[in-house]
Coordinates of C-alpha atoms and ligand atoms in Angstrom, one line a residue:
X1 CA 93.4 64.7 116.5
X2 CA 94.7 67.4 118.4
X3 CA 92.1 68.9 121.1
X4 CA 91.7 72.6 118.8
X5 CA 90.1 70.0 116.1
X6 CA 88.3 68.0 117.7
X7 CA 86.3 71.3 119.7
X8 CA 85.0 72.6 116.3
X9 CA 83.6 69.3 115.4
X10 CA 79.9 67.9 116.6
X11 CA 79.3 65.6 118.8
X12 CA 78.2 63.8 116.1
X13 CA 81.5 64.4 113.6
X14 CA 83.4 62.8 116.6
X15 CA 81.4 60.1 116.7
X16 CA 80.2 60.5 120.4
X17 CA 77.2 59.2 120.8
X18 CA 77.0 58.1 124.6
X19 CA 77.7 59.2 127.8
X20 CA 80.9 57.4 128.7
X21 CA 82.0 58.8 125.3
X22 CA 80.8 62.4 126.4
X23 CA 83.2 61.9 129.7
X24 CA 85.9 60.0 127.5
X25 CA 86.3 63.4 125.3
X26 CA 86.1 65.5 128.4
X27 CA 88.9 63.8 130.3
X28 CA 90.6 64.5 127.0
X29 CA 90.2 68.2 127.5
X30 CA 91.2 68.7 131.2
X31 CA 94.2 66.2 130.2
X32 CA 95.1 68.5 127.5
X33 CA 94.5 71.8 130.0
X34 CA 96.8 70.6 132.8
X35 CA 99.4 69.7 130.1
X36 CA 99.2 73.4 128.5
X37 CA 99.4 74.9 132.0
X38 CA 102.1 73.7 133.4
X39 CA 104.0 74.4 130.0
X40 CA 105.8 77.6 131.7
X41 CA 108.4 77.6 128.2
X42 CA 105.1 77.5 125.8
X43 CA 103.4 81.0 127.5
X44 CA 106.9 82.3 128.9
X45 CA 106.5 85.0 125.9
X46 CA 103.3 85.2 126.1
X47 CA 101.0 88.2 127.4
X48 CA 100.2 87.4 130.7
X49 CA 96.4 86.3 130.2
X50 CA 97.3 84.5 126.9
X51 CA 96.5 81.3 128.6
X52 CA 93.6 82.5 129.9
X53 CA 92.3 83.5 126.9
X54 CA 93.5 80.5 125.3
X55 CA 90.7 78.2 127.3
X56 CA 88.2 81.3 128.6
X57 CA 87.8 83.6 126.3
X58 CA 84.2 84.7 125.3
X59 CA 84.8 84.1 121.9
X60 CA 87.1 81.1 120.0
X61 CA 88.3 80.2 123.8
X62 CA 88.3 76.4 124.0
X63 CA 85.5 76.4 126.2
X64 CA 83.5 78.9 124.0
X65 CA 84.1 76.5 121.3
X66 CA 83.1 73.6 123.3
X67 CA 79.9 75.2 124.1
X68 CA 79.1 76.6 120.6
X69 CA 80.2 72.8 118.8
X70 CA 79.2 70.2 122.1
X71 CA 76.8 71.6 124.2
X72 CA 74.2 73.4 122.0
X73 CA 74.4 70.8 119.5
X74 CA 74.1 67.7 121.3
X75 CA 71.9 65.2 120.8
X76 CA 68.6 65.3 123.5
X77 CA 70.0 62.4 125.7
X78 CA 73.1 63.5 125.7
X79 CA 72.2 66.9 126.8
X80 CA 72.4 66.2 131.0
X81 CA 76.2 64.6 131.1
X82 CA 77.2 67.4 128.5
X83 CA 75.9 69.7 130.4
X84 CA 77.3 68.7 133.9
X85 CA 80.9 67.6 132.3
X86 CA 80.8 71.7 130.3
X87 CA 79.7 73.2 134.0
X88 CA 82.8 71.5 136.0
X89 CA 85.5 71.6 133.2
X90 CA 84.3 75.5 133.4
X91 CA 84.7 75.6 136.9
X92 CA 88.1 73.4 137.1
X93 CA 89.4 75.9 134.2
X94 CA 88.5 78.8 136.2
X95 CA 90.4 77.4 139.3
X96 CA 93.2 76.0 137.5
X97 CA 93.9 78.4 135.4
X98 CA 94.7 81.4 137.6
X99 CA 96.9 79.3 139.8
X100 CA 98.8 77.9 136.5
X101 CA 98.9 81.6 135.2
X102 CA 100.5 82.4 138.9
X103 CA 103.0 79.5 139.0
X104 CA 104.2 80.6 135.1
X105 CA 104.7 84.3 136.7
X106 CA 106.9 82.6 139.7
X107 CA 108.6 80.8 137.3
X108 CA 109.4 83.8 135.1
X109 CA 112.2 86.9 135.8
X110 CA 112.6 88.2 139.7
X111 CA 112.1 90.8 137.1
X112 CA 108.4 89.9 136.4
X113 CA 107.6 89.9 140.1
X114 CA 108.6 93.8 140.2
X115 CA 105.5 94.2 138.9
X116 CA 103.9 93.3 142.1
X117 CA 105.4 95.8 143.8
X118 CA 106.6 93.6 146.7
X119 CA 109.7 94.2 146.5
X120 CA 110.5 97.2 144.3
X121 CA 113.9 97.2 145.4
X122 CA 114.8 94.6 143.7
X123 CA 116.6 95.7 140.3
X124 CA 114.8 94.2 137.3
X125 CA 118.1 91.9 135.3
X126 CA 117.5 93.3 131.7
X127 CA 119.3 90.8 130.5
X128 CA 116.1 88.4 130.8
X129 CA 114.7 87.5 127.7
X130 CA 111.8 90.5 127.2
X131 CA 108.3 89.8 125.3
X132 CA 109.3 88.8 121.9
X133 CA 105.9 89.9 119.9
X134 CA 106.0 88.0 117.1
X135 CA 106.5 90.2 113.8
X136 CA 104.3 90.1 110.7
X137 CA 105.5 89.9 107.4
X138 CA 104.8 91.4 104.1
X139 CA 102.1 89.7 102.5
X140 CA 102.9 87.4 99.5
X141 CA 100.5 89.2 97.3
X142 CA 102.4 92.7 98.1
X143 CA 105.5 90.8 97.4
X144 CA 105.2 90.1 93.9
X145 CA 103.0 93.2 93.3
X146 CA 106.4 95.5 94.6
X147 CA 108.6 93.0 92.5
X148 CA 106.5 93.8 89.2
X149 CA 106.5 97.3 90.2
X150 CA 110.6 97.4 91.1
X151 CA 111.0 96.2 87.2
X152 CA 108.5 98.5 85.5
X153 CA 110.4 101.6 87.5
X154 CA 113.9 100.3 86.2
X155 CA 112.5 100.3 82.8
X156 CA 111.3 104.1 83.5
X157 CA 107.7 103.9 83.9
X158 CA 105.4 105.4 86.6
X159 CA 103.3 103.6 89.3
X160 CA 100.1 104.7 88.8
X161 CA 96.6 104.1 90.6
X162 CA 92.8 105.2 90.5
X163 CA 89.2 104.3 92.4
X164 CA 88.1 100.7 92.7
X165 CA 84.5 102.1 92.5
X166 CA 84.0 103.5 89.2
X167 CA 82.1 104.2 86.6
X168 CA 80.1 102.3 84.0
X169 CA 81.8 104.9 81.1
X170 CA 85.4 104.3 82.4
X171 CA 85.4 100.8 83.0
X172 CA 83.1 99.3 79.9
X173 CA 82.7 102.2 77.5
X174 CA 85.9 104.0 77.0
X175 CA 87.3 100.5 77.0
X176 CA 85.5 99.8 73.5
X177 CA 83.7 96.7 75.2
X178 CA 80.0 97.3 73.5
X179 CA 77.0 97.2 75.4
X180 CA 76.4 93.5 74.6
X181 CA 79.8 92.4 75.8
X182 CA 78.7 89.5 78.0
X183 CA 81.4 90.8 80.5
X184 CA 78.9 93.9 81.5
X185 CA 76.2 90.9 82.8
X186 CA 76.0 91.6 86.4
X187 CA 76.6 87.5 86.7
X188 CA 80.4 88.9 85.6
X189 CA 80.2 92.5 87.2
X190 CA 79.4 94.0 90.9
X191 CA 77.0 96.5 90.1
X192 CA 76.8 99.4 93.2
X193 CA 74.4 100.7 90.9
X194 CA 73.3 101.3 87.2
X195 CA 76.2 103.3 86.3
X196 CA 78.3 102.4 88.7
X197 CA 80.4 99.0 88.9
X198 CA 83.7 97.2 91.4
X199 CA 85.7 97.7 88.2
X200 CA 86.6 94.4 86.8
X201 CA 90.1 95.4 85.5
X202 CA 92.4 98.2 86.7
X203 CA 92.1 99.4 82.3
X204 CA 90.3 102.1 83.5
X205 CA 92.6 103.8 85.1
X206 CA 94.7 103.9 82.0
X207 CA 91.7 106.0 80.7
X208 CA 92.1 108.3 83.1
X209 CA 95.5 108.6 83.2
X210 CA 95.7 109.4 79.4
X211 CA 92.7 112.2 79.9
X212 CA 95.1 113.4 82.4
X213 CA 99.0 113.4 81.4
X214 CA 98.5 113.4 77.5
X215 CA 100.9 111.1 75.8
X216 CA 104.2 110.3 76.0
X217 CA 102.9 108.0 78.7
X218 CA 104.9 104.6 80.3
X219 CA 102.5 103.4 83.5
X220 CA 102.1 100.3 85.4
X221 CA 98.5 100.0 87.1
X222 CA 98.5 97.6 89.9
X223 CA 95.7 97.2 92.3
X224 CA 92.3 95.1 93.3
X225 CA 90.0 94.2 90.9
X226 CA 86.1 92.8 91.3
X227 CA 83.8 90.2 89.7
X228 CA 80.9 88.2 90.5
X229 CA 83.1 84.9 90.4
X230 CA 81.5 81.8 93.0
X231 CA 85.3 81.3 94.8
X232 CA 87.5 78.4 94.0
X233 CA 90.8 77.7 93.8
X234 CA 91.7 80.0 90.8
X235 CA 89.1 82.4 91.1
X236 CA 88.3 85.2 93.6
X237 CA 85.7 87.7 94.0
X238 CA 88.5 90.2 94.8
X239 CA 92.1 90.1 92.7
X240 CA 95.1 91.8 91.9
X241 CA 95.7 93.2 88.8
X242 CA 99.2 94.5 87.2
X243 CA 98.2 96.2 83.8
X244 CA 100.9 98.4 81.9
X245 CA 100.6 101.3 78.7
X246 CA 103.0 102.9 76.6
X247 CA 102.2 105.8 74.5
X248 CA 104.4 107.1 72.3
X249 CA 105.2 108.3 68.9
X250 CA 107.1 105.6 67.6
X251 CA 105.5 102.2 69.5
X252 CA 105.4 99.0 67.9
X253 CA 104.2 95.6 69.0
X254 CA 108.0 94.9 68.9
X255 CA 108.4 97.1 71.5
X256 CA 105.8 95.1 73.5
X257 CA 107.1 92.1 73.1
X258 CA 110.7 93.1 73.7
X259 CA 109.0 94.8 76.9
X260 CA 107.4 91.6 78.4
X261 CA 110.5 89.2 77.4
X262 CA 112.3 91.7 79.6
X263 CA 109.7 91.6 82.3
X264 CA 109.2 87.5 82.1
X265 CA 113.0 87.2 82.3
X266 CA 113.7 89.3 85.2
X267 CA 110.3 88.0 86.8
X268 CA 110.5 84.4 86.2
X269 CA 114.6 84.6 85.8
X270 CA 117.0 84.4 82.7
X271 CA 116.4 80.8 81.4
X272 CA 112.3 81.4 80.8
X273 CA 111.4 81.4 77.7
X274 CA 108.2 83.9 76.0
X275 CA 105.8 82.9 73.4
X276 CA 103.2 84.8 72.4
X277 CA 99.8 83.8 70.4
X278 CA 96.9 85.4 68.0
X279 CA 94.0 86.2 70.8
X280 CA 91.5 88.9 70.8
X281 CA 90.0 92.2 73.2
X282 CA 87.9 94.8 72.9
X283 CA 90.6 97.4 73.6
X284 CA 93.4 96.0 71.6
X285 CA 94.1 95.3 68.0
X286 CA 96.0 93.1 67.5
X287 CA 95.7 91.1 70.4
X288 CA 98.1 88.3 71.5
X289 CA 98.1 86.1 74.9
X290 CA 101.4 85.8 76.4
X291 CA 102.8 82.3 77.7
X292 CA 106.1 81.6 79.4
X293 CA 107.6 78.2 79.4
X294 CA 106.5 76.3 82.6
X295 CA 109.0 76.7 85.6
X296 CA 108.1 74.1 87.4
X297 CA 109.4 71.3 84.7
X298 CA 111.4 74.3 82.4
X299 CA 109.1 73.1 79.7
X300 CA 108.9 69.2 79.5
X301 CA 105.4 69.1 80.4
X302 CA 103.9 68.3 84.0
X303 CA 100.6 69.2 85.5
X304 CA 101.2 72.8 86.4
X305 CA 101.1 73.5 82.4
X306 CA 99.1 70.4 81.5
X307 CA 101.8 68.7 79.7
X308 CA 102.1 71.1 77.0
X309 CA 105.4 73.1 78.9
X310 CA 103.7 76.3 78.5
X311 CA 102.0 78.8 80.6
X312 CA 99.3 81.0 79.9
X313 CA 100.4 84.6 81.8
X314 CA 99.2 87.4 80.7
X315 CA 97.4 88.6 77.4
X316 CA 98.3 92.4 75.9
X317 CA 97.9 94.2 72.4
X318 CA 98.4 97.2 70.6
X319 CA 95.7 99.9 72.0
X320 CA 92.6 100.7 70.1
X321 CA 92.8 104.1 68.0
X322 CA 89.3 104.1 69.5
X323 CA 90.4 103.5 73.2
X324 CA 93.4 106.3 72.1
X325 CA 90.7 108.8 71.6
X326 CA 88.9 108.2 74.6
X327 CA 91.6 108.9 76.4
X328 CA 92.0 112.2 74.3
X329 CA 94.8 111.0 72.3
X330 CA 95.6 111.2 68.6
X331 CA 95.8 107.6 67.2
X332 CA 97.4 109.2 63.6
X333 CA 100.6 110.9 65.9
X334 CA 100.3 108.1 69.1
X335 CA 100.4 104.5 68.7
X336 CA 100.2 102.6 72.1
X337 CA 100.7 98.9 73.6
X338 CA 98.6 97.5 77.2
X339 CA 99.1 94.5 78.9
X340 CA 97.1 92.7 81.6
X341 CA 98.0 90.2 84.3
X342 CA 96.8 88.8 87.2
X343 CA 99.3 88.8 90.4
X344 CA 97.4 86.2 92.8
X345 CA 98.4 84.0 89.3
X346 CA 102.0 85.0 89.3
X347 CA 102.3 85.0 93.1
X348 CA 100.8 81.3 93.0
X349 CA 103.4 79.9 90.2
X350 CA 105.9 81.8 91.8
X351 CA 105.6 80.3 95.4
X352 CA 104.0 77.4 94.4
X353 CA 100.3 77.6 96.0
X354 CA 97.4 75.7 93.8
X355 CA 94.4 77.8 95.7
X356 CA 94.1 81.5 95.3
X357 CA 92.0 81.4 98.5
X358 CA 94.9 80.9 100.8
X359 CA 95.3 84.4 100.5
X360 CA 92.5 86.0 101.8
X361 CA 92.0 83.4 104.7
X362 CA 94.5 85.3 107.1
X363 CA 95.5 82.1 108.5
X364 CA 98.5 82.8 109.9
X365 CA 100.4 79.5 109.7
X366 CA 100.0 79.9 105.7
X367 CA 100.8 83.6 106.0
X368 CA 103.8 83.2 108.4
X369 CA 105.7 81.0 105.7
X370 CA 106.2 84.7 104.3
Ligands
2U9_401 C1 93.8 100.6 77.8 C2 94.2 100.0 76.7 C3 94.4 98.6 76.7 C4 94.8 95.8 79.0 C5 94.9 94.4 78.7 C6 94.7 92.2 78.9 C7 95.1 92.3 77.7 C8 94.4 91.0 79.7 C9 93.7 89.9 81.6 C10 94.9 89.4 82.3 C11 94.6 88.5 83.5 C12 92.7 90.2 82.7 O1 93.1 89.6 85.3 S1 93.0 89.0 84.0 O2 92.1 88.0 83.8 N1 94.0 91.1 80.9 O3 94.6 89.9 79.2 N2 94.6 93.4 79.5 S2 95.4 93.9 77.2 O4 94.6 96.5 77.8 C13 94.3 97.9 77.8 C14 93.9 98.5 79.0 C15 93.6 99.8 79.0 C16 93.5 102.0 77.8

């Protein structure tokens, strides 16, 4: 177990339960710090006091781990050798340290020493190697979210986006979900207040965008949603939504399902085949749920899609007449079509991942797959 595991664990989790254990795990430690300070390649592209900080840092240092997980929780006769083995390792880090830190600067680019002034006249040899900082990268999330987007704008429609905080009118009301709709229970919802929610679903802002353009209207609505959901690994408090409306003079539930074919197709590639099935929401009529044929074994059946080969993406409908008028629109001249998804879902099939969490956790070795 490498030493940044074993410094979160108790005393206790590692099994350590006498003194020439306590010294045993120490050793351990300053083994480990000699071995990280003489490695001049590892901190070579480092900031200079990332070693440092590494092992001394005040907070998620080695040392401030080792304090936080061994000393203060250690067992009452353990507490003396604990103590004495924290105190010197401190004091041998401190020492160590700076002259390791030193030796890695020798080691480094005449270039480096310019720095110290010595011996300014020395011309720094650009072609050393500089500070590579490592890059970020775009967030797997944002990835599919721009890919959704990318398709929608080829087909014509508009990107469009509106206030995570809104109102109780916008995001149950105008949405035809009645007052007893079990999804308005604030064991479902984030109420800020009494009339004022986390939306739940980004169908609000289709409202709005309605009240505001009129129809024709063809927009895409991606953005973060809210519900009072315990985390696991499919569910979030916090999640991305993609939903999509066409209003029009001439829409038909054809045209939606021509639509998301298109979308699945160029989404989940060519060969992917769409099925869609009688379902049922407050702000549709009809209603249909939308399921693609599993990628992962192109339909034969494997646990991804539960052996049945299919995949349960999105749902979608023809709008309300009542949601239409809400939104100030004539259902007798406009007929319109929604759709819903969830992006965390598509980016997991996508890339694979079987717990949403991974992508709120900002580890970095998850992230930097990216
Ligand atoms: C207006 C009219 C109709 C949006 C729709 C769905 C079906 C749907 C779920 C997908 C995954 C929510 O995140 S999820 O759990 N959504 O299935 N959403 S139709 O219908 C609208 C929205 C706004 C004005």
């Amino acid at each position: 177990m490498a030493i940044d595991d074993k410094v979160v664990k108790t005393l206790g989790e590692l099994h350590v339960t006498d003194a020439a254990g306590v010294q045993a795990l120490f050793a351990e430690v300053r083994v480990a710090m000699e071995t990280e300070s003489k490695d001049c390649e590892r901190w070579r592209n480092q900031p200079p006091n990332a070693l440092r900080n590494r092992w001394l840092a005040r907070h998620n240092s080695i040392l401030a781990q080792i304090d936080e997980h061994w000393r203060k929780t250690a067992p009452k006769e353990l507490v003396p050798i604990v103590g004495r083995e924290f105190n010197a390792l401190k004091k041998e880090a401190n020492d160590k340290l700076d002259v390791a830190i030193a030796e890695i600067k020798k080691a480094e680019s005449p270039w480096a020493r310019s720095g110290t002034g010595a011996d300014r006249t020395q011309a720094p040899d650009l072609t050393l190697p500089g500070y590579c900082r490592s890059l970020g990268s775009i967030h797997p999330i944002t990835r599919v979210q721009r890919e959704m987007e990318d398709i929608f704008l080829g087909l014509g429609f508009a990107i469009e986006t509106g206030p995570e905080v809104e109102t109780v009118y916008y995001n149950f009301d105008a949405l035809n979900i009645p007052e007893s709709h079990p999804s308005r229970d604030d064991w479902d919802t984030l109420y800020v207040d009494a009339q004022t929610v986390l939306r739940t679903h980004t169908s609000p802002v289709q409202i709005r965008a309605m009240e505001k353009y009129g129809a024709p209207l063809y927009i895409v609505i991606p953005g973060k949603c809210y519900r009072n959901d315990k985390p696991d690994a499919s569910h979030s408090p916090m999640f991305h939504q993609m939903e999509g409306l066409a209003v029009d003079v001439d829409i038909t539930f054809a045209d939606l399902k021509g639509t998301l074919d298109f979308f699945a197709k160029q989404f989940f590639g060519e060969s992917v085949r769409v099925s869609f099935r009688p379902s049922f929401f407050p702000f549709t009529e009809p209603s249909g749920e939308v399921y693609v044929s599993c990628s992962i074994c192109d339909g034969q059946g494997c646990s991804v899609c539960k052996q049945s080969g299919w995949i349960e993406v999105m749902g979608c409908g023809m709008v309300h007449p009542q949601v239409l008028r809400n939104g100030g629109i004539d259902p007798d001249r406009y007929a319109g079509w929604a759709f819903g998804l969830g992006i965390d879902r598509f980016a997991m099939i996508k890339y694979g991942i079987d717990d949403i969490q991974l992508f709120f956790q900002s580890d970095l070795k998850f992230l930097s797959q990216f």
